[in-house]
Short mmCIF file of C-alpha atoms in Angstrom, two decimals:
data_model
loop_
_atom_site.label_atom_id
_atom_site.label_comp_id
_atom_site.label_asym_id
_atom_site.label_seq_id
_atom_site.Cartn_x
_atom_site.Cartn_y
_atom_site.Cartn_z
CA UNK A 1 99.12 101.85 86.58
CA UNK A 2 98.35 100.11 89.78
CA UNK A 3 100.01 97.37 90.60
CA UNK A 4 100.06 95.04 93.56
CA UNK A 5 102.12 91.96 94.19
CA UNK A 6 101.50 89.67 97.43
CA UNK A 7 104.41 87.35 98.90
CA UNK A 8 105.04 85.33 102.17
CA UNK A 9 102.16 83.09 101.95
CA UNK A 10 103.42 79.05 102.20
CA UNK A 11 102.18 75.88 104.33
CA UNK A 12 102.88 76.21 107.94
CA UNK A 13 101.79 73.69 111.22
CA UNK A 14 98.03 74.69 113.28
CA UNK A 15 99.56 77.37 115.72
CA UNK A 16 102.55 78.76 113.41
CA UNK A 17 102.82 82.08 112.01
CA UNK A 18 103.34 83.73 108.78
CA UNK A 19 103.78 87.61 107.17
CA UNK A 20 102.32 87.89 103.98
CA UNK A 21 103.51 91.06 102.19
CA UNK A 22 101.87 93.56 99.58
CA UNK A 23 104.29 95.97 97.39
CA UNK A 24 101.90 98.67 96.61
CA UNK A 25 103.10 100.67 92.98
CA UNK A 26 101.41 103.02 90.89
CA UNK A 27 98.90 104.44 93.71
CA UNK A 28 98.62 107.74 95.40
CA UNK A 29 99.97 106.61 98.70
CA UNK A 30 98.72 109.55 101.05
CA UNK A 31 95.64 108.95 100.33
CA UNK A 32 95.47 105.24 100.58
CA UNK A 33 93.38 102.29 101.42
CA UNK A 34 95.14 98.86 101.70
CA UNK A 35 92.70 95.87 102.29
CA UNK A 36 93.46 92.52 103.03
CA UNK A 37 91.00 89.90 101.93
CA UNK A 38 90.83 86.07 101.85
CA UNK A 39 89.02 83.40 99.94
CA UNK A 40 88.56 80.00 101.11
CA UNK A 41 87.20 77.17 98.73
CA UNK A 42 83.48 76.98 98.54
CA UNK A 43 82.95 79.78 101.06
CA UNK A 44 82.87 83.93 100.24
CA UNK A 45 85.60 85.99 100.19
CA UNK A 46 85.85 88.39 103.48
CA UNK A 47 87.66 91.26 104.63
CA UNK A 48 90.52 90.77 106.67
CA UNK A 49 92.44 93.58 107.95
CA UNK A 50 93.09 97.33 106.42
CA UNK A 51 95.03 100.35 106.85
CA UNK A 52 95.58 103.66 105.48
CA UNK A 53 98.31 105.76 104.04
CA UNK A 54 98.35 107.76 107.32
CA UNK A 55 97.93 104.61 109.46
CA UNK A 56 94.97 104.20 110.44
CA UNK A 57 94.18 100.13 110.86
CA UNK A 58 91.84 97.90 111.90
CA UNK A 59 91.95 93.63 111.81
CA UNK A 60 88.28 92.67 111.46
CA UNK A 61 86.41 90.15 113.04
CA UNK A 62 87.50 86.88 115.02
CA UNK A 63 91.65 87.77 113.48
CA UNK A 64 91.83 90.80 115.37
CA UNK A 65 93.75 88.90 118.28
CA UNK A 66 96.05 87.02 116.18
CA UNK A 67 96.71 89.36 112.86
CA UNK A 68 98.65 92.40 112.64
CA UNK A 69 98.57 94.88 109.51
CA UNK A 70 101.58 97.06 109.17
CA UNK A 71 103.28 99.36 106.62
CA UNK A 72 106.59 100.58 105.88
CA UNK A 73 106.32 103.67 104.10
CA UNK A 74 108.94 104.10 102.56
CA UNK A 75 108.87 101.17 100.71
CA UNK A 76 105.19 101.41 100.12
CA UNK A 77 105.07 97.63 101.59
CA UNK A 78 101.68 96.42 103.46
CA UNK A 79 102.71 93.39 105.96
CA UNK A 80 99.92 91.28 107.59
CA UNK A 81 101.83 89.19 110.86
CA UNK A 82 99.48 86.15 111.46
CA UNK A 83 100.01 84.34 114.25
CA UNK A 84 98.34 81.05 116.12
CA UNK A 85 96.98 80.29 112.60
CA UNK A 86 94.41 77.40 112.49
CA UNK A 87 92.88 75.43 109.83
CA UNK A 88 90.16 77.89 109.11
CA UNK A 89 92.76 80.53 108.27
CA UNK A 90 93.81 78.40 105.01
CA UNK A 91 92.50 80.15 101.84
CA UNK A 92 94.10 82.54 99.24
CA UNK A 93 94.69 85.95 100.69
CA UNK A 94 94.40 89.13 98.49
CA UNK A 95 95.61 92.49 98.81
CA UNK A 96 93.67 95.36 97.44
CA UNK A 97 94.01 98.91 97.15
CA UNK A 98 90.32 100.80 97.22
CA UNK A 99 90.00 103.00 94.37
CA UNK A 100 87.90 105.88 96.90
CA UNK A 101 90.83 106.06 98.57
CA UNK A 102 90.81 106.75 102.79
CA UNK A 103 86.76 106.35 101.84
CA UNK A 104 87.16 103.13 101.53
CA UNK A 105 89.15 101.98 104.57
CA UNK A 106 85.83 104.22 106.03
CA UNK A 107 82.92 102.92 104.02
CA UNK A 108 84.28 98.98 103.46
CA UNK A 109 82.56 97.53 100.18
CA UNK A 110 80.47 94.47 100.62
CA UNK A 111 80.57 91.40 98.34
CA UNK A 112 80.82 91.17 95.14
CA UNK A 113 80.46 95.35 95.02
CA UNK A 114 84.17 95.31 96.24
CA UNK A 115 85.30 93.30 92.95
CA UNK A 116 84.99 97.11 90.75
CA UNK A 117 85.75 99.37 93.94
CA UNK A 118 89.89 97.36 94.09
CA UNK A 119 92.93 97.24 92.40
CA UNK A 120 93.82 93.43 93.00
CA UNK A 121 96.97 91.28 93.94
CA UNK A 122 96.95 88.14 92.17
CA UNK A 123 97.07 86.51 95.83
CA UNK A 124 99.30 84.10 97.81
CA UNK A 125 97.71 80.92 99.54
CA UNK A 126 98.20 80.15 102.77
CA UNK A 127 97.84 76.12 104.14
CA UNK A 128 97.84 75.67 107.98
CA UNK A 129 98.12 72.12 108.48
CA UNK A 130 97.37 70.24 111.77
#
């Protein structure tokens, strides 16, 4: 059984940092994708950052010079660093492992196509307050 459990996430001042983690169980690490997502209210949930069991990652979008997605295998832990967070970074953030595997991390899903293609966290929220 796949399991995924996210921690780290909290209420931290515009311009602070925070590492949210993912403990990753139950899932063929080699051949791994690990996604970040995030969901604000009212607004759709997007892809944040991903990486794969052999370390391939990318941060996507207007995060790639502030996040950082890491691993540590041997724990089977997936870290996202974000620094300089702003207000616009406050929503829940999910981790998710793709069920394609390494396809995934190389064909991302789209929308609400990505709710079957994941295993989900239950998510940690993140508040950056000014």
């Amino acid at each position: 059984q796949v399991k995924l459990v996210e921690s780290g996430g909290g209420s931290v001042q515009s311009g602070g940092s925070l590492r949210l983690s993912c403990l990753v169980s139950g899932y063929t690490y080699r051949t791994q994708c690990i996604v970040w997502f995030r969901q604000a209210p009212g607004k759709e949930r997007e892809e944040v950052a991903m990486i794969t069991g052999d370390g391939r990652a990318s941060i996507l979008g207007p995060m790639k010079a502030r996040f950082i997605i890491s691993q540590d295998k041997e724990k089977n832990i997936i870290f996202l660093q974000m620094n300089d967070l702003q207000s616009e970074d406050t929503a829940t953030y999910y981790c998710a492992a793709d069920r394609r595997g390494t396809d995934g991390c190389q064909h991302p899903c789209h929308g609400s196509q990505c709710d079957a293609l994941n295993f989900w966290g239950q998510g940690t929220q993140v508040t950056v307050v000014s």
